[in-house]
Amino acid sequence: MSAPAPADAALSLRAVGKNYGRIRALDGLDLVVPRGSVFGLVGPNGAGKTTTFSIVCGWLRANRGEVDVLGEGAFDPARHRGRVTALPQDSALGRDMTVVEQLTHLGRLQGLGARETREEVERILALVDLTDRARDRVRTLSHGMLRRVGIGQAFLGDPELVLLDEPTNGLDPRQAHTIREFIAAQRGTRTIVVSSHNLHEIETVCDHVALIDRGRVVMAGPVSAVTGRDDEVRITLAEGPVPLTETRAALAGDTAEWDEADRVLTLRFQEKPGRAAEDVTGAALRALLAGGARVSSVARGQSLERTYLELPALPPEQKP
Ligand code: ATP
């Protein structure tokens, strides 16, 4: 018998497999989403993100493995209705309904009472900035507005787990920014899983991330750990001297790796009492400047985009 899902997990998938005929969409996917986190799911086209969402929401059944939603087993409408909501990649809305009718209908389907639904719909319309289009028919909305109705319906009521498949896809920059801020502000109040190809978005909005490829998780953890922000500082130098020996001598055991092509010096350290990242960075910068180096930039860790691009490709024998 396998170990139970961690008690603090909102979502746990173990060794989940899903085939569409001969296509292996999920190939032993392991994922633990901590309660209260904003969790990013990142991966190339066809990696299995939408399939994962569909299985969590009960729209599809896995062929193998275990899925535990809110610590209560696989999705079951009787247990999870209204507590787990989703913005699908292509949300199907009733095109002849008005926006307010659509949201009201969905609120009632979730089990909200008439008055509660009215209040919720007003709150959601303001959130997604569609109050002035509330009486318009869904078919008359632009693509970005439709997306915003979809995001709004995912937050109707008080869901504990919200799955958002590419939420800001097609939104203008201002709306995308508003939605990102809203999602980030939900941290700690509910669990949100966001899939996106926008790695900057995942990095700014999420506290945890899983990188998936060909139906498997290839890297996962807190964003700060995955991007090395916890234990890495990158110093970029302009043309000029690189006093490596002196800098390494100043680091008292921590390492400094020089990349000549990118002219980046990567400091790797372990924070200890009395020696924080700032102390290590300061020691390295003093040695570099004393040796005549010209510092262009200093950054904690590397961007999620770079982490993603540097991931080794899966070996061919693991190809589905
Ligand atoms: P994208 O980033 O392009 O949205 P994704 O990570 O969401 O991709 P999925 O849509 O889950 O990936 O697809 C995973 C794999 O399963 C792909 O190889 C895809 O072609 C296949 N697949 C998905 N849905 C179906 C389906 N209904 N029938 C057959 N194959 C499917």
mmCIF file of C-alpha atoms and ligand atoms in Angstrom:
data_model
loop_
_atom_site.group_PDB
_atom_site.id
_atom_site.type_symbol
_atom_site.label_atom_id
_atom_site.label_comp_id
_atom_site.label_asym_id
_atom_site.label_seq_id
_atom_site.Cartn_x
_atom_site.Cartn_y
_atom_site.Cartn_z
ATOM 1 C CA MET A 1 0.000 0.000 0.000
ATOM 2 C CA SER A 2 1.383 3.466 -0.905
ATOM 3 C CA ALA A 3 1.997 6.269 1.618
ATOM 4 C CA PRO A 4 -0.912 8.669 2.237
ATOM 5 C CA ALA A 5 -0.890 12.133 0.627
ATOM 6 C CA PRO A 6 0.830 14.788 2.808
ATOM 7 C CA ALA A 7 -1.712 16.346 5.213
ATOM 8 C CA ASP A 8 -0.806 19.885 4.093
ATOM 9 C CA ALA A 9 -1.359 19.100 0.394
ATOM 10 C CA ALA A 10 -4.333 20.598 -1.436
ATOM 11 C CA LEU A 11 -3.589 18.317 -4.333
ATOM 12 C CA SER A 12 -1.475 15.239 -4.667
ATOM 13 C CA LEU A 13 -0.880 13.106 -7.743
ATOM 14 C CA ARG A 14 1.183 9.976 -7.553
ATOM 15 C CA ALA A 15 2.532 8.047 -10.525
ATOM 16 C CA VAL A 16 -0.413 9.189 -12.627
ATOM 17 C CA GLY A 17 -0.579 7.852 -16.162
ATOM 18 C CA LYS A 18 -2.983 8.800 -18.932
ATOM 19 C CA ASN A 19 -3.094 7.490 -22.471
ATOM 20 C CA TYR A 20 -5.137 8.755 -25.381
ATOM 21 C CA GLY A 21 -5.028 5.642 -27.539
ATOM 22 C CA ARG A 22 -1.338 5.236 -28.296
ATOM 23 C CA ILE A 23 -0.389 8.703 -27.048
ATOM 24 C CA ARG A 24 1.035 8.660 -23.524
ATOM 25 C CA ALA A 25 0.004 12.103 -22.224
ATOM 26 C CA LEU A 26 0.960 11.491 -18.574
ATOM 27 C CA ASP A 27 3.752 9.099 -17.785
ATOM 28 C CA GLY A 28 4.043 8.664 -14.015
ATOM 29 C CA LEU A 29 3.311 12.247 -12.983
ATOM 30 C CA ASP A 30 4.074 13.027 -9.310
ATOM 31 C CA LEU A 31 2.882 16.351 -7.974
ATOM 32 C CA VAL A 32 2.253 17.729 -4.492
ATOM 33 C CA VAL A 33 0.613 21.161 -4.296
ATOM 34 C CA PRO A 34 0.860 22.672 -0.777
ATOM 35 C CA ARG A 35 -2.347 24.132 0.691
ATOM 36 C CA GLY A 36 -2.552 27.913 0.355
ATOM 37 C CA SER A 37 0.104 28.070 -2.348
ATOM 38 C CA VAL A 38 -0.062 29.678 -5.767
ATOM 39 C CA PHE A 39 1.443 26.862 -7.796
ATOM 40 C CA GLY A 40 2.728 27.202 -11.351
ATOM 41 C CA LEU A 41 2.628 24.374 -13.861
ATOM 42 C CA VAL A 42 5.045 24.956 -16.696
ATOM 43 C CA GLY A 43 5.930 22.846 -19.688
ATOM 44 C CA PRO A 44 6.173 22.799 -23.463
ATOM 45 C CA ASN A 45 3.170 22.265 -25.748
ATOM 46 C CA GLY A 46 1.866 18.758 -25.231
ATOM 47 C CA ALA A 47 3.612 18.281 -21.857
ATOM 48 C CA GLY A 48 0.343 17.231 -20.213
ATOM 49 C CA LYS A 49 -0.793 20.335 -18.298
ATOM 50 C CA THR A 50 -4.367 20.412 -19.606
ATOM 51 C CA THR A 51 -4.662 16.643 -19.192
ATOM 52 C CA THR A 52 -3.550 17.013 -15.557
ATOM 53 C CA PHE A 53 -6.180 19.693 -14.940
ATOM 54 C CA SER A 54 -8.878 17.576 -16.584
ATOM 55 C CA ILE A 55 -8.046 14.604 -14.363
ATOM 56 C CA VAL A 56 -8.027 16.720 -11.190
ATOM 57 C CA CYS A 57 -11.471 18.146 -12.090
ATOM 58 C CA GLY A 58 -12.887 14.713 -12.846
ATOM 59 C CA TRP A 59 -13.441 15.465 -16.571
ATOM 60 C CA LEU A 60 -11.049 12.637 -17.459
ATOM 61 C CA ARG A 61 -10.100 9.454 -15.647
ATOM 62 C CA ALA A 62 -6.441 8.505 -15.183
ATOM 63 C CA ASN A 63 -5.342 5.084 -16.428
ATOM 64 C CA ARG A 64 -2.895 4.633 -13.561
ATOM 65 C CA GLY A 65 -1.815 6.203 -10.283
ATOM 66 C CA GLU A 66 -3.546 8.048 -7.463
ATOM 67 C CA VAL A 67 -5.154 11.463 -7.362
ATOM 68 C CA ASP A 68 -6.064 13.127 -4.086
ATOM 69 C CA VAL A 69 -8.008 16.398 -4.116
ATOM 70 C CA LEU A 70 -8.218 18.366 -0.834
ATOM 71 C CA GLY A 71 -7.211 15.253 1.100
ATOM 72 C CA GLU A 72 -10.484 13.509 0.158
ATOM 73 C CA GLY A 73 -9.595 11.208 -2.716
ATOM 74 C CA ALA A 74 -10.211 11.648 -6.438
ATOM 75 C CA PHE A 75 -12.645 14.344 -7.600
ATOM 76 C CA ASP A 76 -16.194 13.497 -6.612
ATOM 77 C CA PRO A 77 -18.965 16.013 -7.380
ATOM 78 C CA ALA A 78 -20.732 15.157 -4.133
ATOM 79 C CA ARG A 79 -17.663 16.093 -2.082
ATOM 80 C CA HIS A 80 -15.887 18.673 -4.225
ATOM 81 C CA ARG A 81 -18.625 20.649 -6.007
ATOM 82 C CA GLY A 82 -18.117 24.371 -5.402
ATOM 83 C CA ARG A 83 -14.854 23.698 -3.522
ATOM 84 C CA VAL A 84 -12.805 22.970 -6.643
ATOM 85 C CA THR A 85 -13.240 25.245 -9.657
ATOM 86 C CA ALA A 86 -11.448 25.645 -12.960
ATOM 87 C CA LEU A 87 -10.838 27.952 -15.851
ATOM 88 C CA PRO A 88 -10.417 25.522 -18.748
ATOM 89 C CA GLN A 89 -8.149 26.380 -21.680
ATOM 90 C CA ASP A 90 -11.153 26.902 -23.953
ATOM 91 C CA SER A 91 -13.970 27.724 -21.592
ATOM 92 C CA ALA A 92 -17.359 27.104 -23.161
ATOM 93 C CA LEU A 93 -19.789 29.836 -22.149
ATOM 94 C CA GLY A 94 -23.492 30.066 -23.026
ATOM 95 C CA ARG A 95 -23.179 32.472 -25.941
ATOM 96 C CA ASP A 96 -26.780 33.673 -25.951
ATOM 97 C CA MET A 97 -26.860 34.399 -22.233
ATOM 98 C CA THR A 98 -25.911 37.780 -20.848
ATOM 99 C CA VAL A 99 -22.768 37.939 -18.719
ATOM 100 C CA VAL A 100 -24.809 38.322 -15.565
ATOM 101 C CA GLU A 101 -27.081 35.394 -16.505
ATOM 102 C CA GLN A 102 -24.052 33.218 -17.205
ATOM 103 C CA LEU A 103 -22.407 33.957 -13.861
ATOM 104 C CA THR A 104 -25.721 33.608 -12.003
ATOM 105 C CA HIS A 105 -26.324 30.232 -13.640
ATOM 106 C CA LEU A 106 -22.854 29.026 -12.650
ATOM 107 C CA GLY A 107 -23.251 30.374 -9.106
ATOM 108 C CA ARG A 108 -26.499 28.443 -8.674
ATOM 109 C CA LEU A 109 -24.901 25.292 -10.160
ATOM 110 C CA GLN A 110 -22.230 25.598 -7.473
ATOM 111 C CA GLY A 111 -24.926 25.465 -4.836
ATOM 112 C CA LEU A 112 -25.010 29.170 -3.866
ATOM 113 C CA GLY A 113 -28.348 30.635 -2.721
ATOM 114 C CA ALA A 114 -30.159 33.333 -4.790
ATOM 115 C CA ARG A 115 -29.051 36.295 -2.677
ATOM 116 C CA GLU A 116 -25.535 34.992 -2.206
ATOM 117 C CA THR A 117 -25.262 34.493 -5.972
ATOM 118 C CA ARG A 118 -26.392 38.084 -6.650
ATOM 119 C CA GLU A 119 -23.742 39.475 -4.297
ATOM 120 C CA GLU A 120 -21.072 37.171 -5.622
ATOM 121 C CA VAL A 121 -21.833 38.051 -9.248
ATOM 122 C CA GLU A 122 -21.495 41.765 -8.456
ATOM 123 C CA ARG A 123 -18.174 41.172 -6.706
ATOM 124 C CA ILE A 124 -16.858 39.062 -9.582
ATOM 125 C CA LEU A 125 -17.972 41.537 -12.270
ATOM 126 C CA ALA A 126 -16.036 44.288 -10.499
ATOM 127 C CA LEU A 127 -13.027 42.026 -10.078
ATOM 128 C CA VAL A 128 -12.781 41.259 -13.803
ATOM 129 C CA ASP A 129 -13.771 44.795 -14.763
ATOM 130 C CA LEU A 130 -16.934 43.830 -16.632
ATOM 131 C CA THR A 131 -19.613 45.608 -14.605
ATOM 132 C CA ASP A 132 -20.462 47.846 -17.578
ATOM 133 C CA ARG A 133 -20.867 44.813 -19.884
ATOM 134 C CA ALA A 134 -22.956 42.781 -17.419
ATOM 135 C CA ARG A 135 -26.172 42.987 -19.518
ATOM 136 C CA ASP A 136 -24.450 42.233 -22.837
ATOM 137 C CA ARG A 137 -24.744 38.839 -24.454
ATOM 138 C CA VAL A 138 -21.659 36.646 -24.139
ATOM 139 C CA ARG A 139 -21.377 36.313 -27.945
ATOM 140 C CA THR A 140 -20.809 40.065 -28.258
ATOM 141 C CA LEU A 141 -17.695 40.064 -26.031
ATOM 142 C CA SER A 142 -14.122 40.193 -27.268
ATOM 143 C CA HIS A 143 -11.768 37.231 -26.710
ATOM 144 C CA GLY A 144 -10.084 38.917 -23.736
ATOM 145 C CA MET A 145 -13.451 39.770 -22.160
ATOM 146 C CA LEU A 146 -14.593 36.144 -22.539
ATOM 147 C CA ARG A 147 -11.413 35.078 -20.795
ATOM 148 C CA ARG A 148 -12.191 37.475 -17.961
ATOM 149 C CA VAL A 149 -15.708 36.035 -17.570
ATOM 150 C CA GLY A 150 -14.065 32.593 -17.367
ATOM 151 C CA ILE A 151 -11.625 33.771 -14.693
ATOM 152 C CA GLY A 152 -14.497 35.384 -12.795
ATOM 153 C CA GLN A 153 -16.560 32.195 -12.776
ATOM 154 C CA ALA A 154 -13.586 30.259 -11.394
ATOM 155 C CA PHE A 155 -13.587 32.547 -8.334
ATOM 156 C CA LEU A 156 -17.366 32.508 -7.738
ATOM 157 C CA GLY A 157 -18.194 31.450 -4.197
ATOM 158 C CA ASP A 158 -15.324 30.544 -1.955
ATOM 159 C CA PRO A 159 -13.460 27.710 -3.709
ATOM 160 C CA GLU A 160 -10.616 26.026 -1.840
ATOM 161 C CA LEU A 161 -8.781 24.931 -4.971
ATOM 162 C CA VAL A 162 -8.811 26.888 -8.247
ATOM 163 C CA LEU A 163 -7.208 25.598 -11.452
ATOM 164 C CA LEU A 164 -6.447 28.228 -14.087
ATOM 165 C CA ASP A 165 -5.283 27.032 -17.503
ATOM 166 C CA GLU A 166 -3.355 29.925 -19.105
ATOM 167 C CA PRO A 167 -5.459 32.606 -17.368
ATOM 168 C CA THR A 168 -3.938 35.708 -18.948
ATOM 169 C CA ASN A 169 -3.703 34.315 -22.474
ATOM 170 C CA GLY A 170 -5.183 36.946 -24.806
ATOM 171 C CA LEU A 171 -5.590 39.664 -22.169
ATOM 172 C CA ASP A 172 -4.262 43.168 -22.755
ATOM 173 C CA PRO A 173 -1.270 44.114 -20.539
ATOM 174 C CA ARG A 174 -3.290 46.136 -18.044
ATOM 175 C CA GLN A 175 -5.916 43.411 -17.553
ATOM 176 C CA ALA A 176 -3.215 40.741 -17.359
ATOM 177 C CA HIS A 177 -1.477 42.772 -14.658
ATOM 178 C CA THR A 178 -4.723 43.165 -12.670
ATOM 179 C CA ILE A 179 -5.469 39.448 -12.880
ATOM 180 C CA ARG A 180 -1.900 38.556 -11.842
ATOM 181 C CA GLU A 181 -2.110 40.841 -8.835
ATOM 182 C CA PHE A 182 -5.440 39.332 -7.875
ATOM 183 C CA ILE A 183 -4.105 35.770 -8.145
ATOM 184 C CA ALA A 184 -0.974 36.597 -6.126
ATOM 185 C CA ALA A 185 -3.106 38.238 -3.425
ATOM 186 C CA GLN A 186 -5.032 34.973 -2.930
ATOM 187 C CA ARG A 187 -1.945 33.268 -1.463
ATOM 188 C CA GLY A 188 -2.758 31.740 1.899
ATOM 189 C CA THR A 189 -6.528 32.087 1.460
ATOM 190 C CA ARG A 190 -6.986 29.279 -1.065
ATOM 191 C CA THR A 191 -4.834 27.115 -3.335
ATOM 192 C CA ILE A 192 -4.412 28.143 -6.951
ATOM 193 C CA VAL A 193 -2.733 26.146 -9.685
ATOM 194 C CA VAL A 194 -1.832 28.196 -12.753
ATOM 195 C CA SER A 195 -0.568 26.843 -16.039
ATOM 196 C CA SER A 196 1.168 29.342 -18.269
ATOM 197 C CA HIS A 197 3.785 29.658 -20.974
ATOM 198 C CA ASN A 198 4.649 33.067 -19.589
ATOM 199 C CA LEU A 199 7.528 32.232 -17.246
ATOM 200 C CA HIS A 200 7.821 35.786 -16.002
ATOM 201 C CA GLU A 201 4.168 35.546 -14.975
ATOM 202 C CA ILE A 202 4.737 32.273 -13.120
ATOM 203 C CA GLU A 203 7.785 33.740 -11.404
ATOM 204 C CA THR A 204 5.964 36.857 -10.211
ATOM 205 C CA VAL A 205 2.667 35.214 -9.250
ATOM 206 C CA CYS A 206 3.602 31.766 -7.924
ATOM 207 C CA ASP A 207 5.452 30.653 -4.814
ATOM 208 C CA HIS A 208 5.846 27.051 -6.011
ATOM 209 C CA VAL A 209 6.415 25.640 -9.466
ATOM 210 C CA ALA A 210 6.636 22.310 -11.269
ATOM 211 C CA LEU A 211 8.274 22.000 -14.651
ATOM 212 C CA ILE A 212 6.766 19.129 -16.605
ATOM 213 C CA ASP A 213 7.807 17.527 -19.837
ATOM 214 C CA ARG A 214 6.230 14.594 -21.685
ATOM 215 C CA GLY A 215 3.920 13.781 -18.841
ATOM 216 C CA ARG A 216 6.521 13.799 -16.044
ATOM 217 C CA VAL A 217 7.695 16.317 -13.497
ATOM 218 C CA VAL A 218 11.314 17.181 -14.236
ATOM 219 C CA MET A 219 11.790 19.781 -11.498
ATOM 220 C CA ALA A 220 9.566 21.077 -8.682
ATOM 221 C CA GLY A 221 9.743 23.104 -5.509
ATOM 222 C CA PRO A 222 9.518 26.634 -4.137
ATOM 223 C CA VAL A 223 10.239 29.149 -6.918
ATOM 224 C CA SER A 224 13.146 30.554 -4.889
ATOM 225 C CA ALA A 225 14.775 27.106 -4.699
ATOM 226 C CA VAL A 226 14.129 26.185 -8.343
ATOM 227 C CA THR A 227 15.638 29.454 -9.580
ATOM 228 C CA GLY A 228 18.542 29.240 -7.101
ATOM 229 C CA ARG A 229 17.501 32.468 -5.377
ATOM 230 C CA ASP A 230 18.117 30.755 -2.034
ATOM 231 C CA ASP A 231 21.742 29.886 -2.640
ATOM 232 C CA GLU A 232 23.081 31.619 -5.738
ATOM 233 C CA VAL A 233 24.159 35.148 -6.721
ATOM 234 C CA ARG A 234 25.104 36.031 -10.288
ATOM 235 C CA ILE A 235 27.439 38.934 -10.936
ATOM 236 C CA THR A 236 27.791 40.054 -14.539
ATOM 237 C CA LEU A 237 31.034 41.844 -15.434
ATOM 238 C CA ALA A 238 31.676 44.193 -18.350
ATOM 239 C CA GLU A 239 34.885 43.943 -20.382
ATOM 240 C CA GLY A 240 37.913 44.360 -18.100
ATOM 241 C CA PRO A 241 39.849 42.498 -15.398
ATOM 242 C CA VAL A 242 38.412 39.408 -13.668
ATOM 243 C CA PRO A 243 40.277 39.000 -10.345
ATOM 244 C CA LEU A 244 39.122 35.417 -9.768
ATOM 245 C CA THR A 245 41.810 34.268 -7.349
ATOM 246 C CA GLU A 246 41.303 37.249 -5.036
ATOM 247 C CA THR A 247 37.508 36.871 -5.173
ATOM 248 C CA ARG A 248 37.642 33.169 -4.372
ATOM 249 C CA ALA A 249 40.009 33.903 -1.475
ATOM 250 C CA ALA A 250 37.472 36.408 -0.077
ATOM 251 C CA LEU A 251 34.641 33.878 -0.114
ATOM 252 C CA ALA A 252 35.737 31.743 2.839
ATOM 253 C CA GLY A 253 34.708 28.369 1.461
ATOM 254 C CA ASP A 254 31.817 29.386 -0.778
ATOM 255 C CA THR A 255 32.374 28.785 -4.482
ATOM 256 C CA ALA A 256 32.629 31.166 -7.422
ATOM 257 C CA GLU A 257 32.273 29.810 -10.950
ATOM 258 C CA TRP A 258 33.269 31.985 -13.910
ATOM 259 C CA ASP A 259 31.437 31.711 -17.238
ATOM 260 C CA GLU A 260 33.676 33.443 -19.759
ATOM 261 C CA ALA A 261 31.125 33.353 -22.613
ATOM 262 C CA ASP A 262 28.380 35.194 -20.661
ATOM 263 C CA ARG A 263 30.864 37.001 -18.374
ATOM 264 C CA VAL A 264 28.871 35.854 -15.349
ATOM 265 C CA LEU A 265 30.414 34.971 -12.001
ATOM 266 C CA THR A 266 28.078 32.631 -10.080
ATOM 267 C CA LEU A 267 28.535 32.554 -6.303
ATOM 268 C CA ARG A 268 27.115 29.442 -4.627
ATOM 269 C CA PHE A 269 26.754 29.570 -0.886
ATOM 270 C CA GLN A 270 24.787 28.266 2.051
ATOM 271 C CA GLU A 271 23.313 30.908 4.277
ATOM 272 C CA LYS A 272 24.562 30.426 7.837
ATOM 273 C CA PRO A 273 23.845 32.362 11.035
ATOM 274 C CA GLY A 274 25.860 35.582 10.798
ATOM 275 C CA ARG A 275 26.566 35.093 7.099
ATOM 276 C CA ALA A 276 23.636 35.927 4.844
ATOM 277 C CA ALA A 277 23.590 36.170 1.048
ATOM 278 C CA GLU A 278 24.284 39.912 1.379
ATOM 279 C CA ASP A 279 27.522 39.216 3.298
ATOM 280 C CA VAL A 280 28.770 36.779 0.651
ATOM 281 C CA THR A 281 27.817 39.197 -2.161
ATOM 282 C CA GLY A 282 29.501 42.088 -0.337
ATOM 283 C CA ALA A 283 32.742 40.143 0.139
ATOM 284 C CA ALA A 284 32.810 39.147 -3.533
ATOM 285 C CA LEU A 285 32.019 42.672 -4.759
ATOM 286 C CA ARG A 286 34.732 44.235 -2.592
ATOM 287 C CA ALA A 287 37.306 41.802 -3.999
ATOM 288 C CA LEU A 288 36.095 42.315 -7.563
ATOM 289 C CA LEU A 289 36.145 46.129 -7.358
ATOM 290 C CA ALA A 290 39.543 46.149 -5.623
ATOM 291 C CA GLY A 291 40.832 44.042 -8.528
ATOM 292 C CA GLY A 292 39.511 46.527 -11.115
ATOM 293 C CA ALA A 293 36.444 44.558 -12.288
ATOM 294 C CA ARG A 294 33.551 46.524 -13.845
ATOM 295 C CA VAL A 295 30.234 45.202 -12.444
ATOM 296 C CA SER A 296 27.226 45.410 -14.796
ATOM 297 C CA SER A 297 24.607 43.709 -12.642
ATOM 298 C CA VAL A 298 24.039 41.605 -9.546
ATOM 299 C CA ALA A 299 21.084 39.192 -9.286
ATOM 300 C CA ARG A 300 19.884 36.568 -6.788
ATOM 301 C CA GLY A 301 19.527 33.253 -8.623
ATOM 302 C CA GLN A 302 18.496 33.160 -12.239
ATOM 303 C CA SER A 303 15.217 33.758 -13.990
ATOM 304 C CA LEU A 304 12.732 30.910 -14.244
ATOM 305 C CA GLU A 305 13.041 31.251 -17.999
ATOM 306 C CA ARG A 306 16.742 30.507 -17.848
ATOM 307 C CA THR A 307 16.198 27.591 -15.451
ATOM 308 C CA TYR A 308 13.639 26.205 -17.887
ATOM 309 C CA LEU A 309 15.840 26.675 -20.946
ATOM 310 C CA GLU A 310 18.807 25.034 -19.222
ATOM 311 C CA LEU A 311 16.904 21.885 -18.237
ATOM 312 C CA PRO A 312 18.492 18.870 -19.867
ATOM 313 C CA ALA A 313 16.279 17.260 -22.517
ATOM 314 C CA LEU A 314 14.747 13.916 -21.564
ATOM 315 C CA PRO A 315 16.776 11.057 -23.025
ATOM 316 C CA PRO A 316 15.199 9.569 -26.181
ATOM 317 C CA GLU A 317 14.359 6.222 -24.504
ATOM 318 C CA GLN A 318 11.954 8.074 -22.169
ATOM 319 C CA LYS A 319 10.011 9.456 -25.093
ATOM 320 C CA PRO A 320 6.408 8.295 -24.998
HETATM 321 P P1 ATP B 1 -0.294 23.026 -24.433
HETATM 322 O O1 ATP B 1 0.784 23.772 -23.726
HETATM 323 O O2 ATP B 1 -0.056 22.950 -25.903
HETATM 324 O O3 ATP B 1 -1.690 23.457 -24.070
HETATM 325 P P2 ATP B 1 -0.485 20.735 -22.607
HETATM 326 O O4 ATP B 1 0.722 20.669 -21.738
HETATM 327 O O5 ATP B 1 -1.716 21.280 -22.007
HETATM 328 O O6 ATP B 1 -0.149 21.467 -23.978
HETATM 329 P P3 ATP B 1 -2.080 18.368 -23.195
HETATM 330 O O7 ATP B 1 -3.150 19.116 -23.908
HETATM 331 O O8 ATP B 1 -2.387 17.811 -21.859
HETATM 332 O O9 ATP B 1 -0.736 19.230 -23.108
HETATM 333 O O10 ATP B 1 -1.625 17.184 -24.161
HETATM 334 C C1 ATP B 1 -0.736 16.143 -23.747
HETATM 335 C C2 ATP B 1 -0.614 15.121 -24.891
HETATM 336 O O11 ATP B 1 -1.856 14.464 -25.040
HETATM 337 C C3 ATP B 1 -0.277 15.725 -26.246
HETATM 338 O O12 ATP B 1 0.568 14.814 -26.918
HETATM 339 C C4 ATP B 1 -1.629 15.819 -26.938
HETATM 340 O O13 ATP B 1 -1.486 15.718 -28.342
HETATM 341 C C5 ATP B 1 -2.354 14.618 -26.372
HETATM 342 N N1 ATP B 1 -3.816 14.828 -26.287
HETATM 343 C C6 ATP B 1 -4.448 15.769 -25.542
HETATM 344 N N2 ATP B 1 -5.784 15.647 -25.680
HETATM 345 C C7 ATP B 1 -6.002 14.634 -26.541
HETATM 346 C C8 ATP B 1 -7.175 14.011 -27.096
HETATM 347 N N3 ATP B 1 -8.393 14.418 -26.764
HETATM 348 N N4 ATP B 1 -6.992 12.980 -27.948
HETATM 349 C C9 ATP B 1 -5.754 12.551 -28.263
HETATM 350 N N5 ATP B 1 -4.618 13.073 -27.779
HETATM 351 C C10 ATP B 1 -4.724 14.094 -26.930
#
